[in-house]
Structure formats: structure tokens, C-alpha cells
Amino acid sequence: MSIAVASDHAGYPLKKLIIEYLTEKKIDFHDYGVFSEERVDYPDFGVLVAREVVAGKHQFGIIICGTGIGISMAANKITGARAALCCNEYMAEMARRHNNANLLALGGRTTTIDLAVRMIDVFLNTEFEGGRHTLRVDKIHALTER
Ligand code: RB5
């Protein structure tokens, strides 16, 4: 399993801790930035990770901005990206079980590293249930309205 990770400047402090965690756990990852707290635009990083995951380079992505809101909005513009902004373990579990989320979005200013790690563990280790949920997820991807 390979994970793509990126944040904007507001998510950078949490990303650093997540990178330490993934390294310690020997989980394969690629860090797409940022590498400092210099101001950047979160859509650039949400889209970057979404494209790599949709292209099949990584199974999952973890994307972090201040709240997780903007970066998930941007990532979800990419067809095939299913970014879920999660605030607790239940959301992380259901994002996988029911929504087949492939991107976990976190708020760097709203999430402790302890909670982030618990959500990451649940997210990476929960399978999509399929069945009736497959049709619903397919309906999301069929939406191309302007
Ligand atoms: C940056 O200040 C902040 O707006 C951004 O990280 C994010 O929270 C947007 O959704």
C-alpha cells in the first residue's frame, strides 16, 4: 500500500507529525509537500494528490489544510477522487465502508495528532462494503452538471 500525502501551510505542522507516524509504522508514502509554513494555495495540493491517486500511483491520499474543507473541495473536482473530510474515527470508518473514499482530508488546525493517527489507522484498514453503496458512489461520478 502506498499513500500520497500533502498539505498547505496551515496543514504543514500536522503533516510533519503524520509523516513521522507513517515512517515509524513503515507505511509506504510519498510526501508531495509543502515543506515549510510559507503561504501557498490549498487547491494546488488537493488536486495534485487527487490526480496521483486517481492515476493509480497510490492507493490512498491524505490531504491537510487548516480545516480540511478547502483542500477536500478542490480534490473532489477530479473525477475518481472521493475526498472525505473526517473529524472523528466513525467518519473515517464510514468514509471507507460506505463512500469508498480514497482521500482522507484532515484539518490541521482542528485535529490533534492522536486523533489524526486513529483516523488514519481506521481509514487505511477499513474495506468498502460495495453492494448498494457501489451504485451510489457511481452516481456521484456520473454527475457532470455545471
Ligand atoms: C489557510 O489560511 C486556510 O484558509 C486553509 O488552510 C484552509 O483551511 C481552507 O479551507
mmCIF file of N, CA and C in Angstrom, residues 39-96:
data_model
loop_
_atom_site.group_PDB
_atom_site.id
_atom_site.type_symbol
_atom_site.label_atom_id
_atom_site.label_comp_id
_atom_site.label_asym_id
_atom_site.label_seq_id
_atom_site.Cartn_x
_atom_site.Cartn_y
_atom_site.Cartn_z
ATOM 1 N N ARG A 39 3.206 30.631 2.838
ATOM 2 C CA ARG A 39 1.837 30.575 2.314
ATOM 3 C C ARG A 39 1.743 30.031 0.888
ATOM 4 N N VAL A 40 0.808 29.090 0.702
ATOM 5 C CA VAL A 40 0.530 28.524 -0.614
ATOM 6 C C VAL A 40 -0.993 28.443 -0.772
ATOM 7 N N ASP A 41 -1.447 27.969 -1.908
ATOM 8 C CA ASP A 41 -2.884 27.830 -2.153
ATOM 9 C C ASP A 41 -3.281 26.356 -2.068
ATOM 10 N N TYR A 42 -4.171 26.057 -1.131
ATOM 11 C CA TYR A 42 -4.538 24.652 -0.882
ATOM 12 C C TYR A 42 -5.087 23.906 -2.105
ATOM 13 N N PRO A 43 -5.785 24.560 -3.078
ATOM 14 C CA PRO A 43 -6.287 23.755 -4.216
ATOM 15 C C PRO A 43 -5.154 23.056 -4.971
ATOM 16 N N ASP A 44 -4.008 23.715 -5.071
ATOM 17 C CA ASP A 44 -2.886 23.133 -5.823
ATOM 18 C C ASP A 44 -2.472 21.774 -5.240
ATOM 19 N N PHE A 45 -2.534 21.653 -3.936
ATOM 20 C CA PHE A 45 -2.056 20.431 -3.286
ATOM 21 C C PHE A 45 -3.144 19.358 -3.206
ATOM 22 N N GLY A 46 -4.390 19.790 -3.073
ATOM 23 C CA GLY A 46 -5.503 18.826 -3.088
ATOM 24 C C GLY A 46 -5.602 18.147 -4.438
ATOM 25 N N VAL A 47 -5.491 18.941 -5.490
ATOM 26 C CA VAL A 47 -5.597 18.432 -6.854
ATOM 27 C C VAL A 47 -4.393 17.556 -7.208
ATOM 28 N N LEU A 48 -3.228 17.956 -6.765
ATOM 29 C CA LEU A 48 -2.003 17.183 -7.023
ATOM 30 C C LEU A 48 -2.144 15.757 -6.489
ATOM 31 N N VAL A 49 -2.538 15.633 -5.241
ATOM 32 C CA VAL A 49 -2.681 14.309 -4.633
ATOM 33 C C VAL A 49 -3.846 13.546 -5.269
ATOM 34 N N ALA A 50 -4.955 14.228 -5.520
ATOM 35 C CA ALA A 50 -6.115 13.566 -6.138
ATOM 36 C C ALA A 50 -5.726 12.957 -7.482
ATOM 37 N N ARG A 51 -4.994 13.700 -8.283
ATOM 38 C CA ARG A 51 -4.590 13.198 -9.614
ATOM 39 C C ARG A 51 -3.699 11.964 -9.496
ATOM 40 N N GLU A 52 -2.784 11.978 -8.567
ATOM 41 C CA GLU A 52 -1.864 10.833 -8.401
ATOM 42 C C GLU A 52 -2.614 9.588 -7.933
ATOM 43 N N VAL A 53 -3.577 9.785 -7.048
ATOM 44 C CA VAL A 53 -4.357 8.644 -6.539
ATOM 45 C C VAL A 53 -5.264 8.107 -7.643
ATOM 46 N N VAL A 54 -5.946 8.989 -8.354
ATOM 47 C CA VAL A 54 -6.841 8.555 -9.436
ATOM 48 C C VAL A 54 -6.044 7.860 -10.542
ATOM 49 N N ALA A 55 -4.823 8.308 -10.779
ATOM 50 C CA ALA A 55 -3.966 7.690 -11.800
ATOM 51 C C ALA A 55 -3.455 6.314 -11.355
ATOM 52 N N GLY A 56 -3.679 5.970 -10.098
ATOM 53 C CA GLY A 56 -3.288 4.646 -9.614
ATOM 54 C C GLY A 56 -1.878 4.568 -9.042
ATOM 55 N N LYS A 57 -1.249 5.728 -8.894
ATOM 56 C CA LYS A 57 0.113 5.729 -8.357
ATOM 57 C C LYS A 57 0.127 5.403 -6.864
ATOM 58 N N HIS A 58 -0.937 5.761 -6.205
ATOM 59 C CA HIS A 58 -1.078 5.475 -4.769
ATOM 60 C C HIS A 58 -2.492 4.961 -4.532
ATOM 61 N N GLN A 59 -2.621 4.124 -3.519
ATOM 62 C CA GLN A 59 -3.966 3.609 -3.201
ATOM 63 C C GLN A 59 -4.813 4.671 -2.503
ATOM 64 N N PHE A 60 -4.181 5.415 -1.605
ATOM 65 C CA PHE A 60 -4.897 6.430 -0.831
ATOM 66 C C PHE A 60 -4.096 7.725 -0.759
ATOM 67 N N GLY A 61 -4.809 8.807 -0.417
ATOM 68 C CA GLY A 61 -4.161 10.085 -0.176
ATOM 69 C C GLY A 61 -4.605 10.660 1.156
ATOM 70 N N ILE A 62 -3.715 11.411 1.766
ATOM 71 C CA ILE A 62 -4.060 12.163 2.984
ATOM 72 C C ILE A 62 -3.768 13.624 2.664
ATOM 73 N N ILE A 63 -4.785 14.465 2.764
ATOM 74 C CA ILE A 63 -4.639 15.876 2.405
ATOM 75 C C ILE A 63 -5.059 16.744 3.587
ATOM 76 N N ILE A 64 -4.296 17.780 3.831
ATOM 77 C CA ILE A 64 -4.498 18.568 5.056
ATOM 78 C C ILE A 64 -4.394 20.052 4.740
ATOM 79 N N CYS A 65 -5.418 20.810 5.138
ATOM 80 C CA CYS A 65 -5.298 22.269 5.144
ATOM 81 C C CYS A 65 -5.713 22.728 6.539
ATOM 82 N N GLY A 66 -6.032 23.984 6.727
ATOM 83 C CA GLY A 66 -6.361 24.460 8.067
ATOM 84 C C GLY A 66 -7.538 23.713 8.672
ATOM 85 N N THR A 67 -8.605 23.633 7.879
ATOM 86 C CA THR A 67 -9.825 22.956 8.337
ATOM 87 C C THR A 67 -10.067 21.630 7.627
ATOM 88 N N GLY A 68 -9.397 21.419 6.526
ATOM 89 C CA GLY A 68 -9.672 20.247 5.675
ATOM 90 C C GLY A 68 -10.781 20.524 4.660
ATOM 91 N N ILE A 69 -11.419 21.670 4.803
ATOM 92 C CA ILE A 69 -12.584 21.968 3.945
ATOM 93 C C ILE A 69 -12.131 22.314 2.519
ATOM 94 N N GLY A 70 -11.292 23.322 2.404
ATOM 95 C CA GLY A 70 -10.899 23.788 1.071
ATOM 96 C C GLY A 70 -10.172 22.725 0.267
ATOM 97 N N ILE A 71 -9.278 22.016 0.912
ATOM 98 C CA ILE A 71 -8.468 21.036 0.183
ATOM 99 C C ILE A 71 -9.323 19.854 -0.280
ATOM 100 N N SER A 72 -10.356 19.506 0.496
ATOM 101 C CA SER A 72 -11.247 18.417 0.063
ATOM 102 C C SER A 72 -12.144 18.884 -1.078
ATOM 103 N N MET A 73 -12.599 20.139 -1.010
ATOM 104 C CA MET A 73 -13.415 20.689 -2.108
ATOM 105 C C MET A 73 -12.645 20.635 -3.413
ATOM 106 N N ALA A 74 -11.384 21.050 -3.359
ATOM 107 C CA ALA A 74 -10.553 21.078 -4.573
ATOM 108 C C ALA A 74 -10.319 19.659 -5.091
ATOM 109 N N ALA A 75 -9.965 18.746 -4.205
ATOM 110 C CA ALA A 75 -9.664 17.367 -4.620
ATOM 111 C C ALA A 75 -10.871 16.725 -5.290
ATOM 112 N N ASN A 76 -12.050 17.032 -4.787
ATOM 113 C CA ASN A 76 -13.258 16.392 -5.318
ATOM 114 C C ASN A 76 -13.656 16.904 -6.701
ATOM 115 N N LYS A 77 -12.945 17.878 -7.231
ATOM 116 C CA LYS A 77 -13.178 18.321 -8.608
ATOM 117 C C LYS A 77 -12.594 17.326 -9.612
ATOM 118 N N ILE A 78 -11.714 16.457 -9.130
ATOM 119 C CA ILE A 78 -11.066 15.487 -10.016
ATOM 120 C C ILE A 78 -11.931 14.227 -10.070
ATOM 121 N N THR A 79 -12.353 13.851 -11.262
ATOM 122 C CA THR A 79 -13.203 12.667 -11.395
ATOM 123 C C THR A 79 -12.438 11.433 -10.921
ATOM 124 N N GLY A 80 -13.113 10.695 -10.049
ATOM 125 C CA GLY A 80 -12.469 9.497 -9.488
ATOM 126 C C GLY A 80 -11.928 9.750 -8.092
ATOM 127 N N ALA A 81 -11.827 11.030 -7.731
ATOM 128 C CA ALA A 81 -11.391 11.372 -6.361
ATOM 129 C C ALA A 81 -12.614 11.351 -5.454
ATOM 130 N N ARG A 82 -12.452 10.734 -4.315
ATOM 131 C CA ARG A 82 -13.513 10.740 -3.311
ATOM 132 C C ARG A 82 -12.862 11.156 -1.988
ATOM 133 N N ALA A 83 -12.796 12.467 -1.806
ATOM 134 C CA ALA A 83 -12.154 13.010 -0.609
ATOM 135 C C ALA A 83 -13.187 13.165 0.499
ATOM 136 N N ALA A 84 -12.881 12.653 1.668
ATOM 137 C CA ALA A 84 -13.781 12.749 2.816
ATOM 138 C C ALA A 84 -13.097 13.531 3.929
ATOM 139 N N LEU A 85 -13.728 14.625 4.291
ATOM 140 C CA LEU A 85 -13.243 15.408 5.433
ATOM 141 C C LEU A 85 -13.742 14.731 6.705
ATOM 142 N N CYS A 86 -12.844 14.229 7.505
ATOM 143 C CA CYS A 86 -13.234 13.470 8.696
ATOM 144 C C CYS A 86 -12.779 14.172 9.975
ATOM 145 N N CYS A 87 -13.643 14.111 10.972
ATOM 146 C CA CYS A 87 -13.385 14.767 12.261
ATOM 147 C C CYS A 87 -13.341 13.761 13.403
ATOM 148 N N ASN A 88 -13.689 12.521 13.121
ATOM 149 C CA ASN A 88 -13.641 11.502 14.169
ATOM 150 C C ASN A 88 -13.478 10.121 13.525
ATOM 151 N N GLU A 89 -13.261 9.103 14.343
ATOM 152 C CA GLU A 89 -12.993 7.762 13.813
ATOM 153 C C GLU A 89 -14.202 7.164 13.102
ATOM 154 N N TYR A 90 -15.385 7.488 13.601
ATOM 155 C CA TYR A 90 -16.597 6.952 12.953
ATOM 156 C C TYR A 90 -16.696 7.459 11.515
ATOM 157 N N MET A 91 -16.418 8.746 11.326
ATOM 158 C CA MET A 91 -16.461 9.303 9.967
ATOM 159 C C MET A 91 -15.405 8.649 9.077
ATOM 160 N N ALA A 92 -14.224 8.426 9.630
ATOM 161 C CA ALA A 92 -13.151 7.794 8.848
ATOM 162 C C ALA A 92 -13.545 6.368 8.445
ATOM 163 N N GLU A 93 -14.191 5.672 9.351
ATOM 164 C CA GLU A 93 -14.630 4.301 9.055
ATOM 165 C C GLU A 93 -15.726 4.297 7.986
ATOM 166 N N MET A 94 -16.714 5.160 8.169
ATOM 167 C CA MET A 94 -17.831 5.175 7.221
ATOM 168 C C MET A 94 -17.428 5.716 5.853
ATOM 169 N N ALA A 95 -16.451 6.605 5.848
ATOM 170 C CA ALA A 95 -15.947 7.139 4.571
ATOM 171 C C ALA A 95 -15.424 6.001 3.700
ATOM 172 N N ARG A 96 -14.832 5.005 4.333
ATOM 173 C CA ARG A 96 -14.347 3.843 3.589
ATOM 174 C C ARG A 96 -15.483 2.841 3.332
#
